[in-house]
Tab-separated table of C-alpha atoms and ligand atoms in Angstrom:
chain	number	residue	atom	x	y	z
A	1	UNK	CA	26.864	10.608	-13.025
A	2	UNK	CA	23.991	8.742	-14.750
A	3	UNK	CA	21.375	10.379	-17.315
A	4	UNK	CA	18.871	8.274	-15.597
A	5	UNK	CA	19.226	7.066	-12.252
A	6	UNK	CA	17.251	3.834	-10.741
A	7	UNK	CA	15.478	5.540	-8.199
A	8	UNK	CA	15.407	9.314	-6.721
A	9	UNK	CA	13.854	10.245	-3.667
A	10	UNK	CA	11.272	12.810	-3.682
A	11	UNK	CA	11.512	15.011	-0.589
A	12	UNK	CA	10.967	18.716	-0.665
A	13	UNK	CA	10.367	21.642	1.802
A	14	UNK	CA	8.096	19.348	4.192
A	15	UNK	CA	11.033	16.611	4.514
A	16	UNK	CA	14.097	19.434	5.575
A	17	UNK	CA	11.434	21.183	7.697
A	18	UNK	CA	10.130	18.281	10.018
A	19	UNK	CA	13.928	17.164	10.046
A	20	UNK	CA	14.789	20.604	11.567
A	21	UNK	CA	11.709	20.161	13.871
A	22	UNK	CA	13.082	17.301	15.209
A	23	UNK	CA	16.623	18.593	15.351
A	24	UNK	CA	15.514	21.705	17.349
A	25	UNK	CA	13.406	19.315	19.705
A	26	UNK	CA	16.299	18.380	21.194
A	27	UNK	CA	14.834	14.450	21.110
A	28	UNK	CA	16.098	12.368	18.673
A	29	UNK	CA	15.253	8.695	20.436
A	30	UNK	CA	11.751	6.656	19.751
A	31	UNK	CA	8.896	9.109	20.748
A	32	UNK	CA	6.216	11.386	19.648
A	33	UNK	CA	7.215	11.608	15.914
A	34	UNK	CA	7.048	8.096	15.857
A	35	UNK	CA	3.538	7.498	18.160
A	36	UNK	CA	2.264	10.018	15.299
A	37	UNK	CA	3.690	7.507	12.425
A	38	UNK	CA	2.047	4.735	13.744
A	39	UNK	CA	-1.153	5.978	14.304
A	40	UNK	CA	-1.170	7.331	11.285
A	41	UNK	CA	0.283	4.164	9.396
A	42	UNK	CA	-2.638	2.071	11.291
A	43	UNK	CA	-4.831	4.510	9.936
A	44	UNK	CA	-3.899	4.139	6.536
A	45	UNK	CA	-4.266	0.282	6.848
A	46	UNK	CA	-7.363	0.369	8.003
A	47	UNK	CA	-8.905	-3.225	8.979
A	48	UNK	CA	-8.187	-2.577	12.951
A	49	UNK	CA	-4.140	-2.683	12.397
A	50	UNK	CA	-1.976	-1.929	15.227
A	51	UNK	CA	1.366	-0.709	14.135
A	52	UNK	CA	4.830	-0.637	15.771
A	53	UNK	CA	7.577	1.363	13.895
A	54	UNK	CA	11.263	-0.485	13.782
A	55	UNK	CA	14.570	0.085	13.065
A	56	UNK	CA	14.205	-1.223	9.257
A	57	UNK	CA	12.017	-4.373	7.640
A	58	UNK	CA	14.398	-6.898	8.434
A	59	UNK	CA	14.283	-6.089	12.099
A	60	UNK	CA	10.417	-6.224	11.129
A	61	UNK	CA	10.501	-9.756	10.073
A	62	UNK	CA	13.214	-10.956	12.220
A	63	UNK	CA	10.558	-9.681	15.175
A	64	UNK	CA	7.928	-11.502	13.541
A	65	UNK	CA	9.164	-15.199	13.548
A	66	UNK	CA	10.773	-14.688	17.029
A	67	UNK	CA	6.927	-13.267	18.284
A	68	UNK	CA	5.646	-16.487	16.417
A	69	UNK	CA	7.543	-18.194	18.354
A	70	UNK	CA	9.597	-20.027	15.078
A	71	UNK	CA	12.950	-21.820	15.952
A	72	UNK	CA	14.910	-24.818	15.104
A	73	UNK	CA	13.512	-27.628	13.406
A	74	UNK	CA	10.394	-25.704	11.854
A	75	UNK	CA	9.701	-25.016	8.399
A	76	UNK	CA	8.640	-21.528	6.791
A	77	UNK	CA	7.939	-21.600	2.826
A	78	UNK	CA	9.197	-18.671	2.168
A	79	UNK	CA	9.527	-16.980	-1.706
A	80	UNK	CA	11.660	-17.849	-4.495
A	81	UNK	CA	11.747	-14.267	-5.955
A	82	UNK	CA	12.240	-11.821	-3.326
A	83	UNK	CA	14.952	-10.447	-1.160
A	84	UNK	CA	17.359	-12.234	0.799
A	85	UNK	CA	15.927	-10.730	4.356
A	86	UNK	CA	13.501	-13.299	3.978
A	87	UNK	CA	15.485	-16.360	3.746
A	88	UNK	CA	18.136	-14.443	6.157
A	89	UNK	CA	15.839	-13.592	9.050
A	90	UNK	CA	13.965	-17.507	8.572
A	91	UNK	CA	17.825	-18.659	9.089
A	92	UNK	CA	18.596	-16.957	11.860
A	93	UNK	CA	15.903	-18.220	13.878
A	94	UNK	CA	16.805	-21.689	13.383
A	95	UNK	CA	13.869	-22.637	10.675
A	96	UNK	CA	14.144	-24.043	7.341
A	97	UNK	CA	13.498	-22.113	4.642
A	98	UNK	CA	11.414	-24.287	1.799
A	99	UNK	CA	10.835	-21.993	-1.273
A	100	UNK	CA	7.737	-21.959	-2.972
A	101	UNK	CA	7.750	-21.252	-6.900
A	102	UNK	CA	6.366	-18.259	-8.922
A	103	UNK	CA	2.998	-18.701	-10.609
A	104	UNK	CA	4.103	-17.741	-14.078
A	105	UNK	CA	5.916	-15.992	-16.404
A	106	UNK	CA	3.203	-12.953	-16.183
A	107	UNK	CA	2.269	-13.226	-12.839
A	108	UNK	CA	5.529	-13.487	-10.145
A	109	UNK	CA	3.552	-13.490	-6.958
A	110	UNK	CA	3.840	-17.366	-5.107
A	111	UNK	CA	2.112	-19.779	-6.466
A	112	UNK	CA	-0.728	-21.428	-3.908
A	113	UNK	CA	-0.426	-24.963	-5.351
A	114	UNK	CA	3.243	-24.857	-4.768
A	115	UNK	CA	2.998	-23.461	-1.460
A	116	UNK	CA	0.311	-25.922	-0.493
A	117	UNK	CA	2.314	-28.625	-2.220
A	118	UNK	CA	5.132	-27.827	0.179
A	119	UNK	CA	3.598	-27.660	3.312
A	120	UNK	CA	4.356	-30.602	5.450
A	121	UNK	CA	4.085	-31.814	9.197
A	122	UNK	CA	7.187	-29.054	10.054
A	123	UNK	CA	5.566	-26.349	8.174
A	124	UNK	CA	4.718	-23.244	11.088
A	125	UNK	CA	4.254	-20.746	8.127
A	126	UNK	CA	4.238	-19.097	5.062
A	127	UNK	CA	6.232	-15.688	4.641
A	128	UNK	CA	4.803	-14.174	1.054
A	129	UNK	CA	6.049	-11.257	-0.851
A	130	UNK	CA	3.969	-8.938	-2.818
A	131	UNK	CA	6.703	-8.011	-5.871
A	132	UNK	CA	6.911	-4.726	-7.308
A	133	UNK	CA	3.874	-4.011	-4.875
A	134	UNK	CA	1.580	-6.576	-7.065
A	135	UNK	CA	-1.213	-8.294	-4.443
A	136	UNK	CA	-0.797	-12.441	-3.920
A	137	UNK	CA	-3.853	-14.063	-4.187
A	138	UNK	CA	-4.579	-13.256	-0.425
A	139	UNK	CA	-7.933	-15.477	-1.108
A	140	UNK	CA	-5.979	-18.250	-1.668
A	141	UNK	CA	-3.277	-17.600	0.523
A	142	UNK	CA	-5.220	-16.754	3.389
A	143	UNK	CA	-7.576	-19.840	2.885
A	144	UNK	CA	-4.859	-22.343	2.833
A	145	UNK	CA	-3.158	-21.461	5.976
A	146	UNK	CA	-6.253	-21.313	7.460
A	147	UNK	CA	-6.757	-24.807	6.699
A	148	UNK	CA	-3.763	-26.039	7.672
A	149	UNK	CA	-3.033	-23.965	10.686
A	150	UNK	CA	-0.176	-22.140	9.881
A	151	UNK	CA	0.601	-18.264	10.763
A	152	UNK	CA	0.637	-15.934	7.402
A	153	UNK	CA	3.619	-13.162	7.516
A	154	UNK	CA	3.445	-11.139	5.101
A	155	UNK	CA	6.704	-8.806	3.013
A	156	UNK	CA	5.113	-5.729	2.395
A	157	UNK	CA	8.807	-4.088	1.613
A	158	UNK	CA	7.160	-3.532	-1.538
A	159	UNK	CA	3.583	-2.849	-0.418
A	160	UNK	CA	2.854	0.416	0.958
A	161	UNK	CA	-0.564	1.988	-1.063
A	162	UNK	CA	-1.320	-1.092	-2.675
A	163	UNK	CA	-4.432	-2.826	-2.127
A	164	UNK	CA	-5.921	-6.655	-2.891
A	165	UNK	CA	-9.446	-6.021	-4.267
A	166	UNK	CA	-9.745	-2.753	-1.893
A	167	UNK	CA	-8.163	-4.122	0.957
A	168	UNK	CA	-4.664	-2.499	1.848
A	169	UNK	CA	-1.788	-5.254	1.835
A	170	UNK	CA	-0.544	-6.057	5.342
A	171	UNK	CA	-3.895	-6.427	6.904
A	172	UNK	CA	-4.205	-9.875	5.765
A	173	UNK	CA	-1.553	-11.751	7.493
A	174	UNK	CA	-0.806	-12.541	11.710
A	175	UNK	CA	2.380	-9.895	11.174
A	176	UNK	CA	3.377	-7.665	8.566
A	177	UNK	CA	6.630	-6.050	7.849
A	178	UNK	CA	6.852	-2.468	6.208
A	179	UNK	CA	10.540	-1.728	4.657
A	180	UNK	CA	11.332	2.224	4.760
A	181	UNK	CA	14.600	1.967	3.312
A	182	UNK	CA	16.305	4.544	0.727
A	183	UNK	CA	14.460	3.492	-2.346
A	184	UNK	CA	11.018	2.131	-1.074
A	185	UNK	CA	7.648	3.434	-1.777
A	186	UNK	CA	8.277	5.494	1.553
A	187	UNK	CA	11.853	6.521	1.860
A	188	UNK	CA	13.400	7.329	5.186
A	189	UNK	CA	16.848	6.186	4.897
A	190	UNK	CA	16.393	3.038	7.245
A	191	UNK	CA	13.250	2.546	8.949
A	192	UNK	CA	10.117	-0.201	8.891
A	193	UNK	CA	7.007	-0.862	10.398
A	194	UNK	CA	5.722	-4.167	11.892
A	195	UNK	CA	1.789	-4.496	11.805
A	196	UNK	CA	-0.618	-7.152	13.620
A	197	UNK	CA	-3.910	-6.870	14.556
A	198	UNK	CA	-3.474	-9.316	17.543
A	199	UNK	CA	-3.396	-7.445	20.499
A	200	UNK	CA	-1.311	-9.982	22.608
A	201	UNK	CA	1.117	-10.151	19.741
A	202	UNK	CA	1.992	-6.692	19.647
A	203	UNK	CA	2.778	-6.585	23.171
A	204	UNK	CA	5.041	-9.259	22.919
A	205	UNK	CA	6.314	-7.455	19.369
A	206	UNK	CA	6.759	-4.229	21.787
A	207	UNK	CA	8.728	-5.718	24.239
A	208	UNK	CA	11.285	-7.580	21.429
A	209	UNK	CA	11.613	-3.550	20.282
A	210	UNK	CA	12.756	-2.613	23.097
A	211	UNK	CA	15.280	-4.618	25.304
A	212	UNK	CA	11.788	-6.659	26.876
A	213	UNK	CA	11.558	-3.243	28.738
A	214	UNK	CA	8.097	-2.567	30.637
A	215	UNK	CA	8.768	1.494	30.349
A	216	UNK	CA	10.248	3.178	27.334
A	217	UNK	CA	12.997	6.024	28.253
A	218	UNK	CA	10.817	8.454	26.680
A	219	UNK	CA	8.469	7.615	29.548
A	220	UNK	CA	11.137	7.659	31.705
A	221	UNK	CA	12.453	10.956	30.764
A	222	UNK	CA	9.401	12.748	31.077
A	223	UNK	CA	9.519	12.031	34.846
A	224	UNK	CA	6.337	9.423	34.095
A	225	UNK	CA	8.635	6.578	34.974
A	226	UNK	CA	11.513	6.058	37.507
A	227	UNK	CA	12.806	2.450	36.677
A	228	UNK	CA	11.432	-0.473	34.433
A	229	UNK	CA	11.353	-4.194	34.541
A	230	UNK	CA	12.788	-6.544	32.190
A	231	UNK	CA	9.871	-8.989	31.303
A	232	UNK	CA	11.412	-11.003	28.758
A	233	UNK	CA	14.660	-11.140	26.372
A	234	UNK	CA	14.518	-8.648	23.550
A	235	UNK	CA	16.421	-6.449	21.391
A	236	UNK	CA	16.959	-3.133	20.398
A	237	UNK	CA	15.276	-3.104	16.981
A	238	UNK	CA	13.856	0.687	17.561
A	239	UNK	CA	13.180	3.660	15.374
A	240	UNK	CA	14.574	6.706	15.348
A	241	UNK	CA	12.302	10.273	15.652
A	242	UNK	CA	14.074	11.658	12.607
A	243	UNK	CA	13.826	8.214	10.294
A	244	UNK	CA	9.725	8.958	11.747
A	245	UNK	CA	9.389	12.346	11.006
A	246	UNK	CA	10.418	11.443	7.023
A	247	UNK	CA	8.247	8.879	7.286
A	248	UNK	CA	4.547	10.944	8.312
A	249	UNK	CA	5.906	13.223	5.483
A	250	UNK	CA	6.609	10.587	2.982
A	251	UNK	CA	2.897	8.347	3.912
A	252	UNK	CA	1.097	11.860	3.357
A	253	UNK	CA	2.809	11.917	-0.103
A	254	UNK	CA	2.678	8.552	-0.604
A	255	UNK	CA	-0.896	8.717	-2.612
A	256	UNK	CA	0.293	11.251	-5.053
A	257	UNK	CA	3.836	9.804	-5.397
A	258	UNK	CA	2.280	6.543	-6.362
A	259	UNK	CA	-0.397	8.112	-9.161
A	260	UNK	CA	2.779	9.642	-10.412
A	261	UNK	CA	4.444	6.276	-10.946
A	262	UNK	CA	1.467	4.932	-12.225
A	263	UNK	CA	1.868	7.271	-15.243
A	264	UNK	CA	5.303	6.806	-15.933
A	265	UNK	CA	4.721	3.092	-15.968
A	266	UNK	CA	1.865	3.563	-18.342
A	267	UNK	CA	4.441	5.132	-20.300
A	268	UNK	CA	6.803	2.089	-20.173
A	269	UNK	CA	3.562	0.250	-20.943
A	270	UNK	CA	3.413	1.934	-24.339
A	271	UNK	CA	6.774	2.095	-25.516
A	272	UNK	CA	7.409	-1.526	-24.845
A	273	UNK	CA	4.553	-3.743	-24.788
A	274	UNK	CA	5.003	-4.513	-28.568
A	275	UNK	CA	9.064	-5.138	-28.259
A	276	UNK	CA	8.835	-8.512	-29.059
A	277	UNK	CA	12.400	-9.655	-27.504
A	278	UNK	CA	10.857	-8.782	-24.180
A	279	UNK	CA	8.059	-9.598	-21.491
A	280	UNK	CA	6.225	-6.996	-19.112
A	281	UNK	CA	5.263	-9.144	-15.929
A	282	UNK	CA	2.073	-8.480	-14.590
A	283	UNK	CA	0.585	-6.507	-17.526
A	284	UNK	CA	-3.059	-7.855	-17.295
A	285	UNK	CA	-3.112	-7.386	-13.378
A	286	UNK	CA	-6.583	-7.850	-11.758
A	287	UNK	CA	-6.303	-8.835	-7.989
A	288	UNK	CA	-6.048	-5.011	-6.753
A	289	UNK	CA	-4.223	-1.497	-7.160
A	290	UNK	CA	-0.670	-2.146	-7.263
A	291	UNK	CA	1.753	0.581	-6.491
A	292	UNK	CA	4.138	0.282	-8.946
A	293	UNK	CA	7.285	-0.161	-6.473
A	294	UNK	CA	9.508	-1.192	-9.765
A	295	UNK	CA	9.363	-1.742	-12.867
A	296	UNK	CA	11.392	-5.120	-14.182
A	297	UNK	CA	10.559	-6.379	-17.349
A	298	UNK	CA	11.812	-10.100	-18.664
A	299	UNK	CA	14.298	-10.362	-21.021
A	300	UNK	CA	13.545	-13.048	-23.804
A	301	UNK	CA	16.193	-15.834	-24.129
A	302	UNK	CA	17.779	-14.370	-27.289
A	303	UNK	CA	18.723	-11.554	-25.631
A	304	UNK	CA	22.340	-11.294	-23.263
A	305	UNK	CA	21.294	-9.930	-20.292
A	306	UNK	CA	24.878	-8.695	-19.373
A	307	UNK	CA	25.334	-6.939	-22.522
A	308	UNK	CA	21.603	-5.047	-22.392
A	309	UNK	CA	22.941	-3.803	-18.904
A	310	UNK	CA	26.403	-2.794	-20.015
A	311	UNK	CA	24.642	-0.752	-23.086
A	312	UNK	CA	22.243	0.668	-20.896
A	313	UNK	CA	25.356	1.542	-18.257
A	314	UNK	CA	27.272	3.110	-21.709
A	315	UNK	CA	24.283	5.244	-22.154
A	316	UNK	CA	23.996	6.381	-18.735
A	317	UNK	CA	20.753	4.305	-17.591
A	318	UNK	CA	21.131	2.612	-14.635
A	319	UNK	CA	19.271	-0.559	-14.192
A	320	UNK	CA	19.085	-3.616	-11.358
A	321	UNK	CA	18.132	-6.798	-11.630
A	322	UNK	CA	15.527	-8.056	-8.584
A	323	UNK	CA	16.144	-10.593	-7.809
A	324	UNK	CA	19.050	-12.717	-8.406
A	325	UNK	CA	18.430	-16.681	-7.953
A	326	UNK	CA	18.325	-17.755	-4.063
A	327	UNK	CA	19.959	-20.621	-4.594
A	328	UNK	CA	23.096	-19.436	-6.340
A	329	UNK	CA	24.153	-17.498	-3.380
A	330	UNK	CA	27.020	-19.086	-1.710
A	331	UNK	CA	25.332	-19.234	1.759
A	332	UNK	CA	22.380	-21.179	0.002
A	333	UNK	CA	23.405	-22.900	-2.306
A	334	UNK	CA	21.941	-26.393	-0.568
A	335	UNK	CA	18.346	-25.132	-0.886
A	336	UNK	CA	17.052	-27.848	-3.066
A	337	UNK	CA	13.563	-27.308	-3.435
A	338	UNK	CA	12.557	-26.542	-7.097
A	339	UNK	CA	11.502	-22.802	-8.219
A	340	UNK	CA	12.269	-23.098	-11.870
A	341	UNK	CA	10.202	-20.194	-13.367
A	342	UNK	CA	11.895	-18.291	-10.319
A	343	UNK	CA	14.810	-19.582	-11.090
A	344	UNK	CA	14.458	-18.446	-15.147
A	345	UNK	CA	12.865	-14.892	-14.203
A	346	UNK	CA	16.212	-14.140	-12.102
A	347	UNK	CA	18.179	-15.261	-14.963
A	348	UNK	CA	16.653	-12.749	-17.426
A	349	UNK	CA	15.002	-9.812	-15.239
A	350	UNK	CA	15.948	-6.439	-15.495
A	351	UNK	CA	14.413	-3.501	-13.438
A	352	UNK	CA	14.610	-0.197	-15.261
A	353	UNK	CA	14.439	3.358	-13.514
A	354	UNK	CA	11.410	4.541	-11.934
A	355	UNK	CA	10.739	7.187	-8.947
A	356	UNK	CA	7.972	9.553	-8.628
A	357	UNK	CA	10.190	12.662	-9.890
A	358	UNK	CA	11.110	10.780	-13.012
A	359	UNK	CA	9.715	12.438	-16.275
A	360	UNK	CA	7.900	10.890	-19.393
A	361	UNK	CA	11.249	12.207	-21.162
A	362	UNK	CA	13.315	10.116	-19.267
A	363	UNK	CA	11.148	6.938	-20.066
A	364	UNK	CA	11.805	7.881	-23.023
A	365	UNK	CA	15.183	7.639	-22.791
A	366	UNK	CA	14.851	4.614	-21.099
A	367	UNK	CA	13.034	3.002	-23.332
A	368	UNK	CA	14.922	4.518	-26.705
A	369	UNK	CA	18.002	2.658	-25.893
A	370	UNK	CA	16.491	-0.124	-24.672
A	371	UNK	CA	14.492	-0.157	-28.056
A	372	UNK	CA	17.826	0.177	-30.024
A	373	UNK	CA	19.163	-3.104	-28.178
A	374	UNK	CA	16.142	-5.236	-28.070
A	375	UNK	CA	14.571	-5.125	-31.709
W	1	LIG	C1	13.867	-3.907	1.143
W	1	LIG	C2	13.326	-5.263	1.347
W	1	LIG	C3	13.453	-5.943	2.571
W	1	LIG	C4	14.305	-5.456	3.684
W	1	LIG	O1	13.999	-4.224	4.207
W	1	LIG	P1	15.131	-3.368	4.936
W	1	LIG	O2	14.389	-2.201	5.463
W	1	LIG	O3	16.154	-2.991	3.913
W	1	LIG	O4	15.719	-4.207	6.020
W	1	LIG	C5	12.830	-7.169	2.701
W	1	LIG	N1	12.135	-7.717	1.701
W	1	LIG	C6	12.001	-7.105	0.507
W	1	LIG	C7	11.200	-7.765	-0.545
W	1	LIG	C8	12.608	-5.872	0.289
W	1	LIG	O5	12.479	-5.285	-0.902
């Protein structure tokens, strides 16, 4: 279909084999496979993480306001360039979203002074994205909820093997939420991971899993367990062993799979950084290893972003735009606070292909057509 595809996933031998492991188990519901994951995923994170593996990263934040205890008539700043989960999962708890704006044209991560500017008497917390897998300023960040008392969730869809100065993203915040989906970092189809290092909070985050059940059916099936209590209301917002199994494969890849990137966006790096009809966000990037999730580049104004997609589609490159503008979705199209360079980047992003499989030749490609369009 396309000469160039968006995204690929990588798996090989070690995905089809722990698949059939699982298969031939016989045990397909939340278990050992996914004990493994988290301990592994804690692991990984470092910083004394505890780690509960979920059903995808929307179920991951939508666990981590209801733990929080946000509802109705609290605020929660929540980003102006991300995806919609964010703003979704803030709805459906009863909270107002308030957006906070970008920083700049080169750096997309929330902006502290707008965040702090926003915070008011309602304000419970601040959700933050890391884009593309590019650290916030988590000094910042950190330091100004601190001061005004208000819990720190952070989006680490985008996240996993990037670091802030050393420190992994997703240790910083009360909760964290991992997204496993198709074309993450780690791809298991659906699957996320929700990460505290509060104790108390990841009991109560167990029990919203899980139906507020005291005994998991695992437990129960091994004869551990005869019948369970229901401590509080929850949901079923569980894991899967075989979404798990990908998912220990995919985190021992992950550090390859990311160098790989790394080179390919090098690559971009070169071919485009003197195209003068276009930006590279983040190209000067000093808060921490990124991970290189994406790889969007900023369109200048002279240039029709329809058109650059619709020669790109013509020549068999497949490209996305992340994100489109919040506010021009029907369902929010009453969120009034201001985001303007948010509001310009989602007018003129574009996200070309990258995935760890992809070759130099294909940036190439890529970036020859692109070329051909943008000088
Ligand atoms: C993918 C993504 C999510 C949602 O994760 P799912 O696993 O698809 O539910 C949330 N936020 C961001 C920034 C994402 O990229």
């Amino acid at each position: 279909m396309w000469r160039v595809q968006l995204h690929k996933i990588d798996y090989d031998e070690r995905e089809f084999n722990i698949v059939n492991e699982v298969l031939n188990s016989g045990w397909l519901a939340i278990s050992e496979k996914t004990q493994n994951f988290e301990t592994a995923f804690a692991r990984f994170l470092g910083h004394d993480t505890k780690c509960l593996a979920v059903s995808n990263g929307t179920a991951a934040l939508h666990m981590a306001l209801l733990a929080l205890d946000i509802k109705d008539g609290d605020e929660v700043i929540t980003p102006s360039l991300t995806f919609i989960a964010d703003q979704n999962v803030t709805n459906m708890v009863g909270a107002k979203n308030i957006l906070a704006d970008i920083t700049s044209m080169d750096d997309w991560s929330m902006d502290p002074d707008d965040i702090e500017s926003k915070i008011t008497p309602k304000t419970k917390a601040v959700m933050i994205v890391h884009y593309a897998g590019f650290a916030c300023d988590m000094e910042r960040i950190s330091a100004l909820c601190k001061k005004h008392n208000l819990f720190l969730i952070e989006d680490c869809a985008h996240t996993p093997g990037a670091d802030y100065n050393n420190r992994a993203l997703g240790t910083f915040g009360d909760v964290a939420a991992f997204s496993f989906f198709a074309n993450k970092n780690i791809a298991v189809g659906e699957g996320g991971m929700i990460v505290t290092r509060n104790e108390k909070l990841l009991e109560n985050l167990r029990l919203l899993r899980s139906h507020g059940m005291s005994v998991p059916s695992f437990d129960r099936f091994k004869g551990r367990a005869i019948s369970y209590d229901v401590i509080k209301p929850g949901l079923n917002y569980r894991i899967n062993e075989i979404s798990s199994a990908l998912g220990l494969v995919q985190l021992e890849k992950l550090r390859t799979s990311n160098e790989k990137r790394k080179k390919l966006v090098e690559h971009y790096y070169k071919r485009l950084d003197d195209v003068s009809s276009i930006s590279i966000p983040y190209r000067f990037f000093t808060r921490g290893k990124p991970n290189y999730h994406i790889m969007p580049i900023l369109l200048r104004d002279s240039l029709d972003r329809a058109a650059v997609i619709e020669s790109m589609k013509q020549a068999g490159i497949q490209t996305s735009i992340h994100y489109p503008a919040i506010q021009n979705f029907s369902a929010y199209k009453d969120i009034i606070n201001p985001a303007p360079k948010a509001e310009y980047v989602s007018a003129h992003e574009l996200t070309l292909p990258l995935y760890p499989t992809m070759t130099i030749e294909e940036v190439d490609i890529v970036c020859d057509e692109l070329i051909k369009y943008c000088v």
